[in-house]
Short mmCIF file of C-alpha atoms and ligand atoms in Angstrom, two decimals:
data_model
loop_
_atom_site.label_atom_id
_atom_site.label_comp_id
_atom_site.label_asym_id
_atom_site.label_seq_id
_atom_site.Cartn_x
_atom_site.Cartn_y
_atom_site.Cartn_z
CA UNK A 35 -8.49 -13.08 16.54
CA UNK A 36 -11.81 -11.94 16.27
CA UNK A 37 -12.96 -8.20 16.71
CA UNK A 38 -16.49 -7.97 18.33
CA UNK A 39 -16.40 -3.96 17.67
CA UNK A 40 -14.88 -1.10 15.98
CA UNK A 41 -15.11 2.31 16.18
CA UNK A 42 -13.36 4.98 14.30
CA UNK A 43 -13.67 8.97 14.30
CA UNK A 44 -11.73 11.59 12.59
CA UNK A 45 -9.69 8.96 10.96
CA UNK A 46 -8.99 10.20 7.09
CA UNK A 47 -12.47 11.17 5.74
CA UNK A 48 -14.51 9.40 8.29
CA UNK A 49 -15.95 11.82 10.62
CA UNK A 50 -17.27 8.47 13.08
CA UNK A 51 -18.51 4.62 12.63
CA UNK A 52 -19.16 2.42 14.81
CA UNK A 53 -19.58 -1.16 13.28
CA UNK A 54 -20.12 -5.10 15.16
CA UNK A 55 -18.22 -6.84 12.51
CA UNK A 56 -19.47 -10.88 11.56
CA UNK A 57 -16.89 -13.13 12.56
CA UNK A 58 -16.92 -14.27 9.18
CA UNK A 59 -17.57 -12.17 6.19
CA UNK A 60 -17.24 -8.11 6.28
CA UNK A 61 -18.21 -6.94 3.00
CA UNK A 62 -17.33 -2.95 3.04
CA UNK A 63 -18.71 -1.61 -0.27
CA UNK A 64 -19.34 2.16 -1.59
CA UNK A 65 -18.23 3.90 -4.36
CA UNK A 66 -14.78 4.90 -5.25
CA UNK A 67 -12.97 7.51 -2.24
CA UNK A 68 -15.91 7.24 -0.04
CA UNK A 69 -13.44 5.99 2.73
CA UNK A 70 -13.33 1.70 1.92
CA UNK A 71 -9.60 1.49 2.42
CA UNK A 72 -9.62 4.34 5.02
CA UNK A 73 -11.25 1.46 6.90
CA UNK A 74 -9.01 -1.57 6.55
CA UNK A 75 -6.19 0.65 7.67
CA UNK A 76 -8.01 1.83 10.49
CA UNK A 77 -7.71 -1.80 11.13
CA UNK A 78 -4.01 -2.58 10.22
CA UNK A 79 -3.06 0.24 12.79
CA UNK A 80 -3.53 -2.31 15.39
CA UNK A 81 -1.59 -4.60 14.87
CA UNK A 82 1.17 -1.91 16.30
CA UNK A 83 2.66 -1.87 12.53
CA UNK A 84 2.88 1.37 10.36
CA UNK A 85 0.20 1.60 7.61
CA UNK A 86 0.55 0.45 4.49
CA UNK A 87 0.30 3.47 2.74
CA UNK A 88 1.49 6.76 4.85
CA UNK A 89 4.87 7.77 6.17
CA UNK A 90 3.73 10.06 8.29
CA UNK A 91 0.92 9.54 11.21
CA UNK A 92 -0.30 13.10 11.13
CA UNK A 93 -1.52 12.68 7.73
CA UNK A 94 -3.92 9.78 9.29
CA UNK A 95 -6.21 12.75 11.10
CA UNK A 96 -9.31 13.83 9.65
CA UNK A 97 -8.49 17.23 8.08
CA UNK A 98 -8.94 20.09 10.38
CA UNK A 99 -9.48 17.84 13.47
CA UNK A 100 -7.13 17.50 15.98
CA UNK A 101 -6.75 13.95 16.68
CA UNK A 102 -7.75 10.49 15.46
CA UNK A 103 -9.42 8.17 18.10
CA UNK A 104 -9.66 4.29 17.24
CA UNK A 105 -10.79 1.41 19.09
CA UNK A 106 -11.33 -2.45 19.06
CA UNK A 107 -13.36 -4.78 21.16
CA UNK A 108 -11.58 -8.05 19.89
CA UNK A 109 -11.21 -11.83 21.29
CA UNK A 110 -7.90 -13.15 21.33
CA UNK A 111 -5.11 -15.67 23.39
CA UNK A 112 -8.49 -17.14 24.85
CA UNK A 113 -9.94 -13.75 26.09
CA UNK A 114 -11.85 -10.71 25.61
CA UNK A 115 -9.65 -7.35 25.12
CA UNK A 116 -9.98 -4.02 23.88
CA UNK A 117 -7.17 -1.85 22.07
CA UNK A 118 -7.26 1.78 21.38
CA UNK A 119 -5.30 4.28 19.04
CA UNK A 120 -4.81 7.97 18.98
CA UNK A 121 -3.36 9.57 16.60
CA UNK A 122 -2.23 13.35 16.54
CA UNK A 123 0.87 14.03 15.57
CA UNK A 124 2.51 10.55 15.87
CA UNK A 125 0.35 7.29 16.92
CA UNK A 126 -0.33 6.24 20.74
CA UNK A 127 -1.78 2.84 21.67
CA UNK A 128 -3.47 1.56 25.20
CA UNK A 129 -4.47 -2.12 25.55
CA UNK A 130 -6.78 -2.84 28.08
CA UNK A 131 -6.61 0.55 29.07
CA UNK A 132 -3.03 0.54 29.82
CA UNK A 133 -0.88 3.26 28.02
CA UNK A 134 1.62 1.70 26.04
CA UNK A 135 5.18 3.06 25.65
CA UNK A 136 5.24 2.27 21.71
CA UNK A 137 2.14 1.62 19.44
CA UNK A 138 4.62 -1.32 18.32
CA UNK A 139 4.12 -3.00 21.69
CA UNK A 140 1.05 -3.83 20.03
CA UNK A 141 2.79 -6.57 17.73
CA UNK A 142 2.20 -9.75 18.51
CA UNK A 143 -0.93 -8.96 20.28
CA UNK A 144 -3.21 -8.66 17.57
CA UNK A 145 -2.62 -9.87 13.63
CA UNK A 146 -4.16 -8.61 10.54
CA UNK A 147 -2.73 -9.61 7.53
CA UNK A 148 -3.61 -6.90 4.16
CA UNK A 149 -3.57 -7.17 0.55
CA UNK A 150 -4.51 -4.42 -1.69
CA UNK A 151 -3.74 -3.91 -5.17
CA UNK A 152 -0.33 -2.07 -4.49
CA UNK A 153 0.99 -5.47 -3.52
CA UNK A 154 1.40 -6.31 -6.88
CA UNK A 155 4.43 -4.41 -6.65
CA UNK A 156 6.25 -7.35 -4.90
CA UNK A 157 5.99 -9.52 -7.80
CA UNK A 158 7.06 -6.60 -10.54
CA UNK A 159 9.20 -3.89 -8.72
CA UNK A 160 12.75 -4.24 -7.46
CA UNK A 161 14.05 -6.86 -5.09
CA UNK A 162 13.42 -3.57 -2.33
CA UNK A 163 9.38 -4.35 -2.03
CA UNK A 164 9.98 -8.46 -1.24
CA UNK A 165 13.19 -7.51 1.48
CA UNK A 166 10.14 -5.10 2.89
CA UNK A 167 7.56 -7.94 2.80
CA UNK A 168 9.69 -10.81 4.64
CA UNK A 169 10.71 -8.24 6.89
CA UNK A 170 7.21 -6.91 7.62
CA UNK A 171 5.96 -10.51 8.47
CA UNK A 172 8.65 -11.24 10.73
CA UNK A 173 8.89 -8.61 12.78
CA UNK A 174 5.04 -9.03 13.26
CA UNK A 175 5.77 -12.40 14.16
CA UNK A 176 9.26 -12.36 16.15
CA UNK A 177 9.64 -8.85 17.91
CA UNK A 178 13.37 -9.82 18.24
CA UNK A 179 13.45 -9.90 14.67
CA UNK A 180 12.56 -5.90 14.44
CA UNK A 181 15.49 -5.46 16.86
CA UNK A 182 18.32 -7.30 15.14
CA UNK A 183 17.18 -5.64 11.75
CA UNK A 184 17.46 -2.53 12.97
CA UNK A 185 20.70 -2.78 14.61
CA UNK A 186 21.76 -4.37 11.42
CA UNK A 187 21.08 -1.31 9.66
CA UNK A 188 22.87 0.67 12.07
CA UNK A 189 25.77 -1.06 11.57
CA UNK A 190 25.70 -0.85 8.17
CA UNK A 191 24.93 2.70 8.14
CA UNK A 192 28.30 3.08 10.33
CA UNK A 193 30.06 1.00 7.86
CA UNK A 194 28.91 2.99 4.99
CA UNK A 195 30.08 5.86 6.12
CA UNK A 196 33.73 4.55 7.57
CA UNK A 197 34.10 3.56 3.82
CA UNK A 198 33.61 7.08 2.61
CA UNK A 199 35.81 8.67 5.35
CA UNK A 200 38.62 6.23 4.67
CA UNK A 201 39.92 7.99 1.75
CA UNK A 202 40.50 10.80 3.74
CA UNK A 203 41.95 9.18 6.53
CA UNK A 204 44.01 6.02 6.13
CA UNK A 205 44.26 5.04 9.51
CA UNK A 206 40.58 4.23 9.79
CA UNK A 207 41.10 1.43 7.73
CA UNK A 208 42.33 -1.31 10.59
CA UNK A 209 38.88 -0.20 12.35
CA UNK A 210 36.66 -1.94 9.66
CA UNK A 211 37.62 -5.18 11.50
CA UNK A 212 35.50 -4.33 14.04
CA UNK A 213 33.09 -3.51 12.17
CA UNK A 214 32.70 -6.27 9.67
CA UNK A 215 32.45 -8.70 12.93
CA UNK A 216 29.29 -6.49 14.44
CA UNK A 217 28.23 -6.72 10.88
CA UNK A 218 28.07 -10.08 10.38
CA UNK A 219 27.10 -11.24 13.13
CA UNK A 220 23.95 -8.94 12.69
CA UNK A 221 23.36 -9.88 9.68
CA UNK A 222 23.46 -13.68 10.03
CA UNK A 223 20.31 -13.54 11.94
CA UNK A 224 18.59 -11.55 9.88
CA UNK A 225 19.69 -13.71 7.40
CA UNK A 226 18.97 -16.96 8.77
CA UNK A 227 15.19 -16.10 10.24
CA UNK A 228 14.26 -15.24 6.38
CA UNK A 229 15.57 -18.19 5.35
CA UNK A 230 13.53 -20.52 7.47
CA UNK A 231 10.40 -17.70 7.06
CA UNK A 232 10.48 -18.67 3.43
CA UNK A 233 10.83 -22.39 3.60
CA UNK A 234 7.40 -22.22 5.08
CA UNK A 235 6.29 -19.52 2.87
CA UNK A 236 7.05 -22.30 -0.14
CA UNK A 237 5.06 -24.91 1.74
CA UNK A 238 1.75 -22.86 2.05
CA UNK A 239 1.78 -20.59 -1.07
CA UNK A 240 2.44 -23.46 -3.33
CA UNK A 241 -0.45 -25.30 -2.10
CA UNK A 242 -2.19 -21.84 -1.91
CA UNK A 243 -1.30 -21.20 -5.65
CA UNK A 244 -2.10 -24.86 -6.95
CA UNK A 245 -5.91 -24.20 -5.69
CA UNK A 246 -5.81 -20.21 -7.32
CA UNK A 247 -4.80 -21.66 -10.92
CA UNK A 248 -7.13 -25.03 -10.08
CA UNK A 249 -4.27 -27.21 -10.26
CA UNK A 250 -2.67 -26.27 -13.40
CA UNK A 251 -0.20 -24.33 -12.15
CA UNK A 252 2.57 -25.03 -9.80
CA UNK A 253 4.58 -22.16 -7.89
CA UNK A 254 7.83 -22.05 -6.07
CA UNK A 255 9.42 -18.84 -4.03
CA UNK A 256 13.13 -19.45 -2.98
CA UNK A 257 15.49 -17.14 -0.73
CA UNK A 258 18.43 -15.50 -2.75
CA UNK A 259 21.44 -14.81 -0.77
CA UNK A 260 23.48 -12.51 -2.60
CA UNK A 261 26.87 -13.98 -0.63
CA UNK A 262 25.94 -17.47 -2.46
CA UNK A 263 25.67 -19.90 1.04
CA UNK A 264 22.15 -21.63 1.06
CA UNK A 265 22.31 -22.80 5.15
CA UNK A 266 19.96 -21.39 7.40
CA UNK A 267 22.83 -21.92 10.11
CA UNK A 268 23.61 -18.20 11.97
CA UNK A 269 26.96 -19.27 12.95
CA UNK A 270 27.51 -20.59 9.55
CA UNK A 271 25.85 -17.78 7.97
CA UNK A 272 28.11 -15.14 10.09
CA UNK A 273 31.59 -17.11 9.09
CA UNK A 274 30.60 -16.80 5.29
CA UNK A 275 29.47 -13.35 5.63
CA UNK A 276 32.76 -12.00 7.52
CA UNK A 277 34.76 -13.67 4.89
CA UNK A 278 33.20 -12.29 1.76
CA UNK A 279 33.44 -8.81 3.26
CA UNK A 280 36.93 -9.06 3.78
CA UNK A 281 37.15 -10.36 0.05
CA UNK A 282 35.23 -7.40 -1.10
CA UNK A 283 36.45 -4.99 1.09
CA UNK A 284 38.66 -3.39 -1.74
CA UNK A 285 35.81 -3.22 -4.29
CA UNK A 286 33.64 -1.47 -0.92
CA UNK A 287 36.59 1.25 -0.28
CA UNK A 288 36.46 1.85 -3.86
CA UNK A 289 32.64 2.33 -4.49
CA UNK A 290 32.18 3.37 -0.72
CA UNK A 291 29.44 0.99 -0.15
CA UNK A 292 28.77 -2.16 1.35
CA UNK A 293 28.31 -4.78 -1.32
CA UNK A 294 27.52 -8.32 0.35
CA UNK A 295 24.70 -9.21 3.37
CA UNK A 296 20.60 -9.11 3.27
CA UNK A 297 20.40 -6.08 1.95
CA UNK A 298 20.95 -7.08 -1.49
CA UNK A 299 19.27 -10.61 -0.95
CA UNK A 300 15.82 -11.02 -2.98
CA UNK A 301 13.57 -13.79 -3.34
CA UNK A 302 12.64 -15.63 -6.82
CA UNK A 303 8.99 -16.51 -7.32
CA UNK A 304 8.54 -18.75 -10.26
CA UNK A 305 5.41 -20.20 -11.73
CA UNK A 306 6.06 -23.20 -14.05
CA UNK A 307 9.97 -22.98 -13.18
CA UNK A 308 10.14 -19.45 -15.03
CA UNK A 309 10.56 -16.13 -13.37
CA UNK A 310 7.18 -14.85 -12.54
CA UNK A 311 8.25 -11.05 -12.77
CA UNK A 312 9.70 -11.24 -15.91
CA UNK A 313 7.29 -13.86 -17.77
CA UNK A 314 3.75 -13.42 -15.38
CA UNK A 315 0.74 -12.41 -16.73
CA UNK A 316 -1.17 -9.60 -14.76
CA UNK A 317 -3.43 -12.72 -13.92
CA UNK A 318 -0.83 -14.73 -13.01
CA UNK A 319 1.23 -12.03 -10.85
CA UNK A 320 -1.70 -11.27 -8.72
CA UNK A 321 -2.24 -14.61 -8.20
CA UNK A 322 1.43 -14.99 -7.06
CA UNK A 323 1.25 -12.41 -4.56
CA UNK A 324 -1.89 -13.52 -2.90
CA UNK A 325 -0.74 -16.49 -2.25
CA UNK A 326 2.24 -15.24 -0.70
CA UNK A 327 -0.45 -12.79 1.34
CA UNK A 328 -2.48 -15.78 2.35
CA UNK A 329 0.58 -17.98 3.44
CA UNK A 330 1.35 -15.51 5.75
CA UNK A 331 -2.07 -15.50 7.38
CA UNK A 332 -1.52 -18.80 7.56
CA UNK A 333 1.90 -18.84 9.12
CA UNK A 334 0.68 -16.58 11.82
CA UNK A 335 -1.67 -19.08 12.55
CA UNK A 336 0.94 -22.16 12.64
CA UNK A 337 3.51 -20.79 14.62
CA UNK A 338 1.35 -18.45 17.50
CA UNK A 339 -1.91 -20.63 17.28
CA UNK A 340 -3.81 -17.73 16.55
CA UNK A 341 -5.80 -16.72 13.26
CA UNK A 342 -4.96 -13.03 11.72
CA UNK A 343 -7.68 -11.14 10.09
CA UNK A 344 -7.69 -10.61 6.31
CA UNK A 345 -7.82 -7.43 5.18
CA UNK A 346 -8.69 -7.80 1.30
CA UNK A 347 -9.08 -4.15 -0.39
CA UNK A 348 -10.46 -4.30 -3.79
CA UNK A 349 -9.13 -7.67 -4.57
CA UNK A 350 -12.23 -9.52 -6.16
CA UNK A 351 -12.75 -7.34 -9.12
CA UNK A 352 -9.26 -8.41 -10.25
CA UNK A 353 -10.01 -11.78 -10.61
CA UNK A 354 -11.81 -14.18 -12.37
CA UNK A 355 -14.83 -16.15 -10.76
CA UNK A 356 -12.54 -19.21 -10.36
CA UNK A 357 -10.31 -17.80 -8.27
CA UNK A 358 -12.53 -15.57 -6.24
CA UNK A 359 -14.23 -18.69 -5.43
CA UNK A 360 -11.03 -20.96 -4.10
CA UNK A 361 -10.23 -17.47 -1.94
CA UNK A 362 -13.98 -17.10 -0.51
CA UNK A 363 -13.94 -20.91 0.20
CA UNK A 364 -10.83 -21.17 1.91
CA UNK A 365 -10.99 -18.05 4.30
CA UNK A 366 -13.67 -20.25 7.08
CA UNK A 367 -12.77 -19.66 10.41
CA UNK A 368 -11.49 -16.30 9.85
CA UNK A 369 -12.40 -12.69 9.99
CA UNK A 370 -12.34 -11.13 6.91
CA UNK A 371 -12.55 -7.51 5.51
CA UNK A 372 -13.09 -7.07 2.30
CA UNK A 373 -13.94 -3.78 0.25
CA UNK A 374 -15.76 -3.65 -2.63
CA UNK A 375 -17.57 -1.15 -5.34
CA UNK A 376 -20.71 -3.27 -6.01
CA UNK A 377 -21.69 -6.03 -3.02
CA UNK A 378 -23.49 -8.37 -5.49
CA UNK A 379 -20.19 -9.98 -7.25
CA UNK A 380 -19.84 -11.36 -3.67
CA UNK A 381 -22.30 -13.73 -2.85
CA UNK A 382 -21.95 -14.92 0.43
CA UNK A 383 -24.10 -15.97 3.59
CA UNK A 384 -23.53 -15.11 6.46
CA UNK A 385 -21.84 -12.31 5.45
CA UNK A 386 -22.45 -8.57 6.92
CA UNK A 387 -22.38 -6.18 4.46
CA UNK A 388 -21.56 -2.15 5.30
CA UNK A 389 -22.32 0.56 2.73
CA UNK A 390 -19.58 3.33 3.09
CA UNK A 391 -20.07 6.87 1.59
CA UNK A 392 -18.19 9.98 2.38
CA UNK A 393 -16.88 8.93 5.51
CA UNK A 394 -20.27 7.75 6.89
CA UNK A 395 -22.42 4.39 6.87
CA UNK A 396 -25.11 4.50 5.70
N1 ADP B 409 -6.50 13.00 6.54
C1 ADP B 409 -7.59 13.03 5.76
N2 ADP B 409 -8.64 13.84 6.07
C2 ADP B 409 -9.75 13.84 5.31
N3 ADP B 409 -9.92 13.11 4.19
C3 ADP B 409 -8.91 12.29 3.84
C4 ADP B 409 -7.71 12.21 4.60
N4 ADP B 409 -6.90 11.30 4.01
C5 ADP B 409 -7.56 10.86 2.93
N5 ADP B 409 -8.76 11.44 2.82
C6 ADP B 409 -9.80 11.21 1.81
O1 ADP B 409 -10.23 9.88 1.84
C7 ADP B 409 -10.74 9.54 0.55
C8 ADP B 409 -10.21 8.21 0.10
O2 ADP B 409 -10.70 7.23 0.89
P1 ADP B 409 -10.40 5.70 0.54
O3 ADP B 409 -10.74 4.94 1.73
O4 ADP B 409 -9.03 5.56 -0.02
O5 ADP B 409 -11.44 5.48 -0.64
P2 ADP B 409 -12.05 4.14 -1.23
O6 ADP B 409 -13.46 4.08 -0.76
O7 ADP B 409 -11.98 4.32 -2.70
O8 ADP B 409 -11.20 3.01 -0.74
C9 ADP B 409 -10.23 10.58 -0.42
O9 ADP B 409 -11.31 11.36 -0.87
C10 ADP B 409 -9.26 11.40 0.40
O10 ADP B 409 -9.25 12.74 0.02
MG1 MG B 410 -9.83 1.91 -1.82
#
């Protein structure tokens, strides 16, 4: 995946750039809000996902403008195509100057993968921010994925709200069995695809993690299933599940919540066999999650034989010259972004460099 151009105009403070990006290094630099990250998620936008860091489209829009116009000139499944984005009140999307009916049709058609500071939150928040990161790299990656997870949280929704009404009304209570099968059987998938998402995820960001900490460290991530069963088996998955809501279902009437199924699973990232979130250094944590960042990039690239582009916002001032070094030498053969407040700490050639301020390059 390789884009050959970008434009961008009344997106967030920039008014319009134009860039021809390396296929290597893209070193954005400027000072601080002079539009860096505006940039990389001008980018993310394509690849059909929400950005990182707004609910709500409109507030993408360059202040009193009416609409946001993107577009990409990019190389990809052995071909040259172009994707565009306009964004007024909600986000449209046109590949090769087809309207699309969803800006998501544009998963699967072109990756990025982004770090930026705020993922530290996946190694120290709640179990809430790693659920949101498996889910976000599968449903780039497996479109049915998106699906089943949302009809899973329909269900569940449904369910939740049976249990509240069932004190009310007895006679709801024989229609939970109905229910609890959808359930299940929703769930199991979801399930199951996380499962065998993180048994690569292990592979890559171990190896990924042994280079960060130059071999003195070593690095494990595991999948937690809250109903105990470690098999990545859907039909086995669904069996267990059914029967542990059925063995719960008394404590569920009584707190009027579902209790068991992924949405209480987590994951548990260790470094030296210990918990990472509760013994990590800052060093250490960062670390962690970039290598679970970078194993996705590469996981994309395994499984649809195309390379993402990295999208690295202010990642290099965080770290030590080691481990900038093992992430500069191991991004070849891929398009990177990376912002930056002063261009020299990255020393690179063949790298473009673009000075961003207010909105503008200049
Ligand atoms: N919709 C918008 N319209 C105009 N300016 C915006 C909009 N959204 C954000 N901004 C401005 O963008 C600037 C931040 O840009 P950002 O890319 O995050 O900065 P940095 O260069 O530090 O990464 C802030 O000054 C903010 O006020
Ligand atoms: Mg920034």
């Amino acid at each position: 995946m390789i884009i050959n151009s970008l434009s961008i105009s009344d997106f967030r403070n920039i008014d319009y750039i134009q860039i021809s990006p390396s296929e290597n290094v893209n070193i954005i630099f400027g000072e601080n809000a002079q539009g860096k990250t505006n940039l990389i998620e001008s980018v993310w936008l394509f690849t059909g996902c929400k950005s990182f860091r707004s609910k709500r489209d409109s507030e993408l829009v360059r202040f009193e403008t009416e609409y946001a116009k993107n577009g990409i000139e990019y190389f990809a499944f052995g071909r040259e195509q172009n994707a565009e984005i306009i964004i007024d009140k909600k986000r449209h999307a046109k590949k090769n100057g087809i309207e699309l009916k969803s800006p998501s049709q544009l998963i699967g058609e072109f990756y990025a993968v982004i770090f930026s500071p705020s993922h530290l939150s996946l190694i120290q928040e709640g179990p809430v921010n790693r659920r949101k990161f498996l889910d976000t790299a599968l449903c780039q990656l497996k479109p049915f994925y998106a699906k089943g997870l949302a009809k899973y949280a329909h269900t569940l929704e449904q369910r939740n709200a049976l249990l509240k009404d069932i004190q009310f009304h007895s006679e709801l209570y024989d229609t939970l069995d109905v229910w609890d099968d959808k359930l299940s059987s929703y769930g199991a998938a979801v399930v199951s695809e996380r499962i065998k998402y993180v048994k690569l995820l292990s592979e890559n960001a171990r190896e990924i993690y042994y280079g960060l900490s130059s071999g003195r460290e070593d690095f494990s991530v595991e999948y937690i299933n809250n109903t105990g069963l470690y098999s990545e088996d859907a039909y086995e998955i669904k069996d267990f599940l059914l029967k542990r809501l059925r063995e719960t279902r008394r404590d569920d009437i009584y707190n009027k919540i579902t209790g068991v199924g992924p949405q209480r699973d987590d994951l548990n990232i260790k470094i030296k066999g210990i918990s990472a979130r509760k013994f990590g250094s800052q060093g250490q944590q960062r670390s962690c999650a970039l290598a679970l960042k970078l194993s996705e990039a590469n996981i994309i690239r395994e499984i649809t034989g195309e390379e993402p582009v990295i999208l690295l916002d202010d990642v290099m001032s965080e770290l030590d010259l080691s481990r900038q070094d093992y992430i500069l030498n191991h991004l070849e053969n891929r398009q990177v972004f990376i912002t930056c407040c002063e261009p020299s700490v990255l020393n690179l050639s063949g790298a473009k460099a673009f000075h961003i301020e207010k909105g503008c390059l200049i």
